Amino acid sequence: MPVSSKQAEPEVVERPRSLQTLRERKFEFRSLVPLDLRCCNRRQIRAYFENTYDVDEYLFSGLADEQYINKCPDRLRLPLIFYLGHTASVYVNKLVLAGLIDKRVNRHFETLFETGVDEMSWDDTENYRMGGSYKWPSVTEVLDYRHAVREMVFDLLDREPLDLPVLTGHPWWSLFMGMEHERIHLETSSVLFRQLPVRFLKRPENWKYAPLSMDEPAGPNEFVCVPSGKVTIGKPCKFPSYGWDNEYGNLDVDVPEFEATKYLVTNGEFLEFVKEGGYQRQDLWTEEGWKWLKFCQATHPTFWVCDEGCQSGCGGDLASYSHCNLAREGQNGTAVENGAAESNGAE
C-alpha cells in the first residue's frame, strides 16, 4: 500500500561527511513497498526515494572502519566505494537522458561510477579499477556527491509537473528506474559485505539477524508432480508498478510435466549433496556451471565454512583471505586469518 499522503512535512537531511556520521543517523530501515504508478503523489514518491536512499547508506554504516570501503570483497566486482557512488550516479544519468534535468551534478563522478563489471562473466580478466592501484575518491567526496544528488531529486520533485499514470516512456519513469536499481544493489551490496572478513564489520544499531534455528525441523521435502500445461509469461505494459524491459510482452509456453520438491532445498539437503561429492561430479552441472566451479575452485557454497583453508574469492589485497579455518580456531572463538586473529561474530 502506498504511503499516506497525510504525512508531516519532510525533515531536512543533514549532510553526512563520513561513515561515522552515517552510523550516528537514525535510519528508517524498514523497506517501503513499491508505489502504485496510477495514483501516487509527490510526497509518496519522496518518501519512497528517501527510504531507498537511506537503506542503501545504512548498509555502509556497517563497516567497522572507513578504510575497509576500499576493499574488494569479490575479485569479479569493484571495491565497495564504487557501489556507494554508483547508485547515486544512475539517477543523474537517467534523468539527463529523460530530459528532466539539463545540468549534471558532477560529470567526472557520473562517468567514473556509471558502469560496474559484469559479475555474470566469471572469467573476465581483472578490470583496472578492480586492482589496488586505482585511486578512488574519498568517502567524504562520495558522500558529498550523494547528498548533492539527493537535493537534486528533491528539487525535481518540487518543480517538475507530475502527470499520471507513470508508464514506460514517461519522463518520470527514469526516476523510478533509479530507485528500483538502487534497491537491487541493497541485495548485491549485502552479499559483498558478507564476503568481507568479519572483523571488518560492525553491526549497525538496531540491525536484526535472521533466526539461526526454527521451532520445528523441516519436514520431508518430497517431489511433487506438476502436470503439463500452457504458461503465459509477461507483464502488461500498463501494469501500475515499475518493471524492467525483459518483464514485458507476452510469451505462451507449453511446459511438459515435471517434478519439483515441495519446498526450497534446505541447507541440510545441500550438505548431503556436498558430502556425497556433488562438487566433484561434472554430470551434475551445466557446462557453464562446471567451468565456473573449476575457475573459482569451489568445494562448497561461498558462505559455508570448513577447515580446508579454501580461498574466499576476494580481490585486491584480500585475494589470499580464507574464512575456512575451523581447524585453527581457538577456544576463545577466534580464528587465524593471514596471521591475524579474527572474531567469528560482528559486534
Tab-separated table of C-alpha atoms in Angstrom:
chain	number	residue	atom	x	y	z
A	1	MET	CA	0.000	0.000	0.000
A	2	PRO	CA	1.406	3.455	-0.861
A	3	VAL	CA	2.488	5.726	1.979
A	4	SER	CA	-0.266	8.014	3.221
A	5	SER	CA	-0.234	11.494	1.677
A	6	LYS	CA	-1.070	12.973	5.094
A	7	GLN	CA	2.458	12.773	6.414
A	8	ALA	CA	4.262	15.532	8.254
A	9	GLU	CA	6.491	17.860	6.270
A	10	PRO	CA	9.722	16.094	5.274
A	11	GLU	CA	12.681	16.743	7.540
A	12	VAL	CA	15.852	18.412	6.346
A	13	VAL	CA	18.519	15.749	5.806
A	14	GLU	CA	21.908	16.514	7.333
A	15	ARG	CA	24.890	16.172	5.038
A	16	PRO	CA	26.877	13.049	6.087
A	17	ARG	CA	30.649	13.523	5.799
A	18	SER	CA	31.942	10.135	6.989
A	19	LEU	CA	30.825	6.608	7.749
A	20	GLN	CA	30.803	7.607	11.408
A	21	THR	CA	28.154	10.260	10.704
A	22	LEU	CA	26.139	7.599	8.889
A	23	ARG	CA	26.327	5.412	11.993
A	24	GLU	CA	25.069	8.291	14.119
A	25	ARG	CA	21.983	8.893	11.983
A	26	LYS	CA	18.619	7.463	12.950
A	27	PHE	CA	17.746	5.348	9.946
A	28	GLU	CA	14.356	4.056	8.941
A	29	PHE	CA	15.470	0.677	7.670
A	30	ARG	CA	12.126	-0.954	7.060
A	31	SER	CA	11.681	-1.009	3.320
A	32	LEU	CA	8.549	0.541	1.809
A	33	VAL	CA	6.508	-1.338	-0.773
A	34	PRO	CA	6.538	-0.181	-4.439
A	35	LEU	CA	4.212	2.669	-5.356
A	36	ASP	CA	1.069	2.452	-7.447
A	37	LEU	CA	2.081	4.497	-10.507
A	38	ARG	CA	-1.538	5.266	-11.377
A	39	CYS	CA	-2.233	7.387	-8.304
A	40	CYS	CA	0.949	8.178	-6.343
A	41	ASN	CA	1.721	11.768	-5.377
A	42	ARG	CA	4.911	13.773	-4.834
A	43	ARG	CA	5.014	13.176	-1.098
A	44	GLN	CA	4.735	9.422	-1.549
A	45	ILE	CA	7.425	9.422	-4.232
A	46	ARG	CA	9.739	11.438	-1.985
A	47	ALA	CA	9.150	9.026	0.909
A	48	TYR	CA	9.935	6.049	-1.331
A	49	PHE	CA	13.074	7.746	-2.668
A	50	GLU	CA	14.331	8.675	0.806
A	51	ASN	CA	13.636	5.174	2.105
A	52	THR	CA	15.578	3.693	-0.832
A	53	TYR	CA	18.494	6.090	-0.437
A	54	ASP	CA	18.643	5.745	3.352
A	55	VAL	CA	18.562	1.952	3.465
A	56	ASP	CA	21.430	1.856	0.957
A	57	GLU	CA	23.525	4.214	3.092
A	58	TYR	CA	22.538	2.272	6.214
A	59	LEU	CA	24.315	-0.782	4.813
A	60	PHE	CA	27.590	1.137	4.569
A	61	SER	CA	27.332	2.160	8.206
A	62	GLY	CA	28.109	-1.488	8.955
A	63	LEU	CA	31.795	-1.124	8.094
A	64	ALA	CA	33.927	-1.130	11.245
A	65	ASP	CA	36.409	1.366	9.797
A	66	GLU	CA	36.366	3.729	6.834
A	67	GLN	CA	39.490	2.169	5.306
A	68	TYR	CA	37.582	-1.019	4.519
A	69	ILE	CA	35.390	0.724	1.961
A	70	ASN	CA	38.287	0.479	-0.496
A	71	LYS	CA	38.498	-3.295	-0.106
A	72	CYS	CA	37.318	-5.635	-2.844
A	73	PRO	CA	35.197	-8.428	-1.310
A	74	ASP	CA	34.886	-10.261	-4.638
A	75	ARG	CA	37.555	-10.494	-7.315
A	76	LEU	CA	34.892	-10.120	-10.016
A	77	ARG	CA	33.454	-6.951	-8.519
A	78	LEU	CA	34.725	-3.456	-7.794
A	79	PRO	CA	35.688	-2.095	-4.345
A	80	LEU	CA	32.802	-1.076	-2.093
A	81	ILE	CA	33.425	2.659	-2.607
A	82	PHE	CA	32.239	2.214	-6.198
A	83	TYR	CA	28.791	0.987	-5.122
A	84	LEU	CA	28.326	3.908	-2.719
A	85	GLY	CA	28.735	6.294	-5.655
A	86	HIS	CA	27.251	4.134	-8.396
A	87	THR	CA	23.646	4.094	-7.212
A	88	ALA	CA	23.604	7.908	-6.965
A	89	SER	CA	25.180	8.432	-10.392
A	90	VAL	CA	22.493	6.340	-12.087
A	91	TYR	CA	19.797	8.831	-11.026
A	92	VAL	CA	21.651	11.689	-12.703
A	93	ASN	CA	22.499	9.820	-15.892
A	94	LYS	CA	18.940	8.572	-16.394
A	95	LEU	CA	17.304	11.908	-15.536
A	96	VAL	CA	19.562	13.656	-18.055
A	97	LEU	CA	18.561	11.146	-20.748
A	98	ALA	CA	14.872	11.669	-19.892
A	99	GLY	CA	15.232	15.454	-20.172
A	100	LEU	CA	14.139	16.097	-16.587
A	101	ILE	CA	17.418	17.829	-15.731
A	102	ASP	CA	19.846	19.641	-18.002
A	103	LYS	CA	22.715	20.163	-15.580
A	104	ARG	CA	24.865	17.390	-14.169
A	105	VAL	CA	25.889	17.189	-10.523
A	106	ASN	CA	29.473	16.007	-11.147
A	107	ARG	CA	30.367	14.876	-14.665
A	108	HIS	CA	33.548	13.119	-13.523
A	109	PHE	CA	31.695	11.051	-10.921
A	110	GLU	CA	28.863	10.303	-13.342
A	111	THR	CA	31.440	8.798	-15.700
A	112	LEU	CA	33.564	7.083	-13.045
A	113	PHE	CA	30.621	5.488	-11.225
A	114	GLU	CA	28.412	4.824	-14.238
A	115	THR	CA	29.428	1.288	-15.172
A	116	GLY	CA	30.424	-1.612	-12.978
A	117	VAL	CA	31.656	-5.012	-14.087
A	118	ASP	CA	29.570	-7.893	-15.377
A	119	GLU	CA	29.509	-10.249	-12.415
A	120	MET	CA	27.952	-12.913	-14.616
A	121	SER	CA	31.116	-13.016	-16.750
A	122	TRP	CA	33.029	-15.028	-14.183
A	123	ASP	CA	36.039	-15.484	-16.480
A	124	ASP	CA	36.616	-11.780	-17.215
A	125	THR	CA	40.174	-10.570	-16.807
A	126	GLU	CA	40.636	-8.168	-13.913
A	127	ASN	CA	39.472	-4.652	-14.656
A	128	TYR	CA	41.998	-1.880	-13.865
A	129	ARG	CA	39.559	-0.328	-11.388
A	130	MET	CA	39.344	-3.659	-9.534
A	131	GLY	CA	43.007	-3.582	-8.529
A	132	GLY	CA	44.553	-1.879	-5.536
A	133	SER	CA	46.440	0.736	-7.584
A	134	TYR	CA	43.419	2.740	-8.710
A	135	LYS	CA	42.877	5.952	-6.744
A	136	TRP	CA	39.224	6.244	-5.777
A	137	PRO	CA	37.625	9.433	-4.414
A	138	SER	CA	37.471	9.748	-0.640
A	139	VAL	CA	34.438	8.710	1.392
A	140	THR	CA	33.743	12.378	2.166
A	141	GLU	CA	33.777	13.276	-1.533
A	142	VAL	CA	31.393	10.449	-2.407
A	143	LEU	CA	29.035	11.243	0.487
A	144	ASP	CA	29.052	14.917	-0.559
A	145	TYR	CA	28.129	13.758	-4.058
A	146	ARG	CA	25.317	11.559	-2.753
A	147	HIS	CA	23.962	14.479	-0.731
A	148	ALA	CA	24.015	16.733	-3.810
A	149	VAL	CA	22.130	14.095	-5.826
A	150	ARG	CA	19.574	13.778	-3.022
A	151	GLU	CA	18.987	17.556	-3.084
A	152	MET	CA	18.710	17.491	-6.882
A	153	VAL	CA	15.960	14.845	-6.680
A	154	PHE	CA	14.140	16.860	-4.004
A	155	ASP	CA	14.243	19.918	-6.268
A	156	LEU	CA	12.929	17.848	-9.179
A	157	LEU	CA	10.053	16.547	-7.074
A	158	ASP	CA	9.118	20.108	-6.084
A	159	ARG	CA	9.145	21.714	-9.523
A	160	GLU	CA	8.518	19.173	-12.288
A	161	PRO	CA	4.915	18.580	-13.441
A	162	LEU	CA	3.651	15.110	-12.498
A	163	ASP	CA	1.169	13.639	-14.947
A	164	LEU	CA	-0.268	10.254	-14.025
A	165	PRO	CA	-0.051	7.400	-14.709
A	166	VAL	CA	3.739	6.967	-14.902
A	167	LEU	CA	4.276	4.260	-17.507
A	168	THR	CA	7.158	3.304	-19.821
A	169	GLY	CA	8.147	6.306	-21.940
A	170	HIS	CA	7.063	8.783	-19.242
A	171	PRO	CA	9.939	11.106	-18.166
A	172	TRP	CA	9.362	10.242	-14.500
A	173	TRP	CA	9.935	6.574	-15.358
A	174	SER	CA	13.662	7.385	-15.189
A	175	LEU	CA	13.370	8.374	-11.516
A	176	PHE	CA	11.636	5.104	-10.656
A	177	MET	CA	14.339	3.276	-12.610
A	178	GLY	CA	16.951	4.888	-10.357
A	179	MET	CA	15.082	3.835	-7.228
A	180	GLU	CA	14.481	0.238	-8.290
A	181	HIS	CA	18.082	-0.031	-9.500
A	182	GLU	CA	19.305	1.096	-6.074
A	183	ARG	CA	17.053	-1.475	-4.409
A	184	ILE	CA	18.697	-4.206	-6.477
A	185	HIS	CA	22.010	-3.071	-5.015
A	186	LEU	CA	20.624	-3.426	-1.498
A	187	GLU	CA	20.780	-7.153	-2.147
A	188	THR	CA	24.015	-7.322	-4.127
A	189	SER	CA	25.888	-4.984	-1.747
A	190	SER	CA	24.657	-7.005	1.238
A	191	VAL	CA	26.301	-10.062	-0.311
A	192	LEU	CA	29.565	-8.172	-0.852
A	193	PHE	CA	29.605	-7.050	2.784
A	194	ARG	CA	29.055	-10.662	3.820
A	195	GLN	CA	32.135	-11.700	1.828
A	196	LEU	CA	34.426	-9.440	3.862
A	197	PRO	CA	36.391	-10.740	6.857
A	198	VAL	CA	34.060	-10.488	9.842
A	199	ARG	CA	36.449	-8.186	11.729
A	200	PHE	CA	35.864	-5.544	9.013
A	201	LEU	CA	32.207	-5.264	10.027
A	202	LYS	CA	30.337	-3.734	12.927
A	203	ARG	CA	26.656	-4.420	13.435
A	204	PRO	CA	24.640	-1.246	12.757
A	205	GLU	CA	22.360	-0.102	15.539
A	206	ASN	CA	19.016	-1.950	15.574
A	207	TRP	CA	20.198	-4.455	12.960
A	208	LYS	CA	18.309	-7.722	13.410
A	209	TYR	CA	19.898	-11.035	12.497
A	210	ALA	CA	17.848	-13.774	10.881
A	211	PRO	CA	16.971	-16.681	13.221
A	212	LEU	CA	19.577	-19.436	13.475
A	213	SER	CA	17.038	-22.140	14.260
A	214	MET	CA	13.367	-22.923	13.914
A	215	ASP	CA	10.774	-24.215	16.352
A	216	GLU	CA	10.149	-27.316	14.284
A	217	PRO	CA	12.619	-29.086	12.000
A	218	ALA	CA	11.928	-29.068	8.295
A	219	GLY	CA	9.716	-31.948	7.288
A	220	PRO	CA	10.071	-34.347	4.353
A	221	ASN	CA	10.715	-32.496	1.111
A	222	GLU	CA	9.177	-34.911	-1.308
A	223	PHE	CA	8.896	-34.374	-5.051
A	224	VAL	CA	5.528	-33.194	-6.336
A	225	CYS	CA	4.317	-33.845	-9.854
A	226	VAL	CA	3.347	-30.714	-11.783
A	227	PRO	CA	1.093	-31.519	-14.775
A	228	SER	CA	1.818	-30.221	-18.233
A	229	GLY	CA	0.137	-27.051	-19.387
A	230	LYS	CA	0.404	-23.726	-21.147
A	231	VAL	CA	2.008	-20.835	-19.262
A	232	THR	CA	1.791	-17.193	-20.300
A	233	ILE	CA	4.877	-15.202	-19.390
A	234	GLY	CA	4.983	-11.410	-19.425
A	235	LYS	CA	3.759	-8.227	-17.797
A	236	PRO	CA	1.108	-5.924	-19.304
A	237	CYS	CA	2.583	-2.613	-20.494
A	238	LYS	CA	0.093	-0.686	-18.343
A	239	PHE	CA	0.790	-2.595	-15.135
A	240	PRO	CA	0.904	0.056	-12.364
A	241	SER	CA	4.377	-0.637	-10.970
A	242	TYR	CA	7.891	-0.206	-12.298
A	243	GLY	CA	9.250	-3.037	-14.433
A	244	TRP	CA	12.411	-3.830	-16.355
A	245	ASP	CA	12.289	-4.223	-20.116
A	246	ASN	CA	12.602	-8.029	-20.013
A	247	GLU	CA	9.415	-8.298	-17.922
A	248	TYR	CA	7.074	-7.056	-20.661
A	249	GLY	CA	5.393	-8.682	-23.624
A	250	ASN	CA	3.525	-11.983	-23.855
A	251	LEU	CA	5.001	-15.402	-24.455
A	252	ASP	CA	2.920	-18.576	-24.383
A	253	VAL	CA	4.977	-21.619	-23.444
A	254	ASP	CA	3.899	-25.269	-23.459
A	255	VAL	CA	5.508	-26.770	-20.347
A	256	PRO	CA	5.766	-30.577	-20.188
A	257	GLU	CA	5.019	-32.458	-16.980
A	258	PHE	CA	7.814	-32.246	-14.414
A	259	GLU	CA	8.584	-32.845	-10.760
A	260	ALA	CA	9.802	-30.348	-8.184
A	261	THR	CA	10.380	-30.547	-4.446
A	262	LYS	CA	7.551	-29.298	-2.274
A	263	TYR	CA	9.830	-26.785	-0.525
A	264	LEU	CA	13.059	-24.965	-1.337
A	265	VAL	CA	16.200	-27.046	-0.852
A	266	THR	CA	17.326	-26.831	2.772
A	267	ASN	CA	20.894	-26.352	3.981
A	268	GLY	CA	20.765	-29.902	5.340
A	269	GLU	CA	19.791	-31.332	1.966
A	270	PHE	CA	22.507	-29.380	0.197
A	271	LEU	CA	25.044	-30.533	2.814
A	272	GLU	CA	24.275	-34.109	1.787
A	273	PHE	CA	24.924	-33.115	-1.834
A	274	VAL	CA	28.328	-31.702	-0.816
A	275	LYS	CA	29.243	-34.736	1.325
A	276	GLU	CA	28.344	-37.127	-1.485
A	277	GLY	CA	30.768	-35.424	-3.859
A	278	GLY	CA	28.383	-33.187	-5.764
A	279	TYR	CA	31.120	-30.627	-6.360
A	280	GLN	CA	33.308	-33.291	-7.988
A	281	ARG	CA	30.699	-34.694	-10.388
A	282	GLN	CA	30.649	-32.907	-13.716
A	283	ASP	CA	27.474	-34.728	-14.768
A	284	LEU	CA	25.502	-32.799	-12.117
A	285	TRP	CA	26.459	-29.385	-13.513
A	286	THR	CA	25.719	-27.434	-16.671
A	287	GLU	CA	28.680	-26.817	-18.953
A	288	GLU	CA	28.978	-23.184	-17.859
A	289	GLY	CA	28.383	-24.073	-14.208
A	290	TRP	CA	31.207	-26.637	-14.290
A	291	LYS	CA	33.590	-24.102	-15.869
A	292	TRP	CA	32.672	-21.608	-13.125
A	293	LEU	CA	33.284	-24.242	-10.426
A	294	LYS	CA	36.739	-25.097	-11.794
A	295	PHE	CA	37.567	-21.397	-12.206
A	296	CYS	CA	36.799	-20.487	-8.588
A	297	GLN	CA	37.866	-23.897	-7.180
A	298	ALA	CA	34.716	-24.099	-5.070
A	299	THR	CA	34.116	-27.171	-2.908
A	300	HIS	CA	31.030	-25.833	-1.124
A	301	PRO	CA	28.820	-22.677	-1.108
A	302	THR	CA	30.711	-19.407	-0.609
A	303	PHE	CA	29.435	-18.646	2.895
A	304	TRP	CA	29.868	-22.143	4.281
A	305	VAL	CA	32.908	-22.746	6.472
A	306	CYS	CA	35.178	-25.797	6.536
A	307	ASP	CA	38.702	-26.430	7.796
A	308	GLU	CA	40.434	-26.725	4.420
A	309	GLY	CA	41.604	-23.106	4.034
A	310	CYS	CA	39.552	-22.524	0.872
A	311	GLN	CA	40.123	-19.157	-0.768
A	312	SER	CA	37.116	-16.906	-0.250
A	313	GLY	CA	37.174	-15.299	-3.697
A	314	CYS	CA	38.054	-11.786	-2.544
A	315	GLY	CA	40.071	-9.425	-4.729
A	316	GLY	CA	42.941	-6.963	-4.333
A	317	ASP	CA	44.919	-7.320	-1.114
A	318	LEU	CA	42.306	-9.771	0.231
A	319	ALA	CA	42.964	-12.297	-2.536
A	320	SER	CA	44.587	-14.808	-0.159
A	321	TYR	CA	41.951	-14.427	2.578
A	322	SER	CA	40.136	-17.552	3.750
A	323	HIS	CA	37.344	-17.894	6.253
A	324	CYS	CA	37.635	-21.687	6.049
A	325	ASN	CA	39.872	-22.165	9.066
A	326	LEU	CA	37.833	-24.098	11.617
A	327	ALA	CA	40.762	-26.410	12.370
A	328	ARG	CA	42.818	-23.430	13.593
A	329	GLU	CA	40.005	-21.914	15.630
A	330	GLY	CA	40.942	-21.128	19.206
A	331	GLN	CA	38.977	-21.801	22.347
A	332	ASN	CA	38.129	-18.097	22.665
A	333	GLY	CA	36.082	-18.129	19.451
A	334	THR	CA	38.694	-16.520	17.226
A	335	ALA	CA	40.174	-17.824	14.035
A	336	VAL	CA	43.537	-17.167	12.422
A	337	GLU	CA	43.361	-15.172	9.223
A	338	ASN	CA	46.650	-14.482	7.447
A	339	GLY	CA	48.423	-14.368	10.766
A	340	ALA	CA	45.844	-12.146	12.475
A	341	ALA	CA	43.057	-13.070	14.844
A	342	GLU	CA	39.530	-12.667	13.510
A	343	SER	CA	36.364	-12.784	15.557
A	344	ASN	CA	33.665	-15.164	14.358
A	345	GLY	CA	30.889	-12.690	15.137
A	346	ALA	CA	30.462	-8.999	14.303
A	347	GLU	CA	29.519	-6.949	17.324
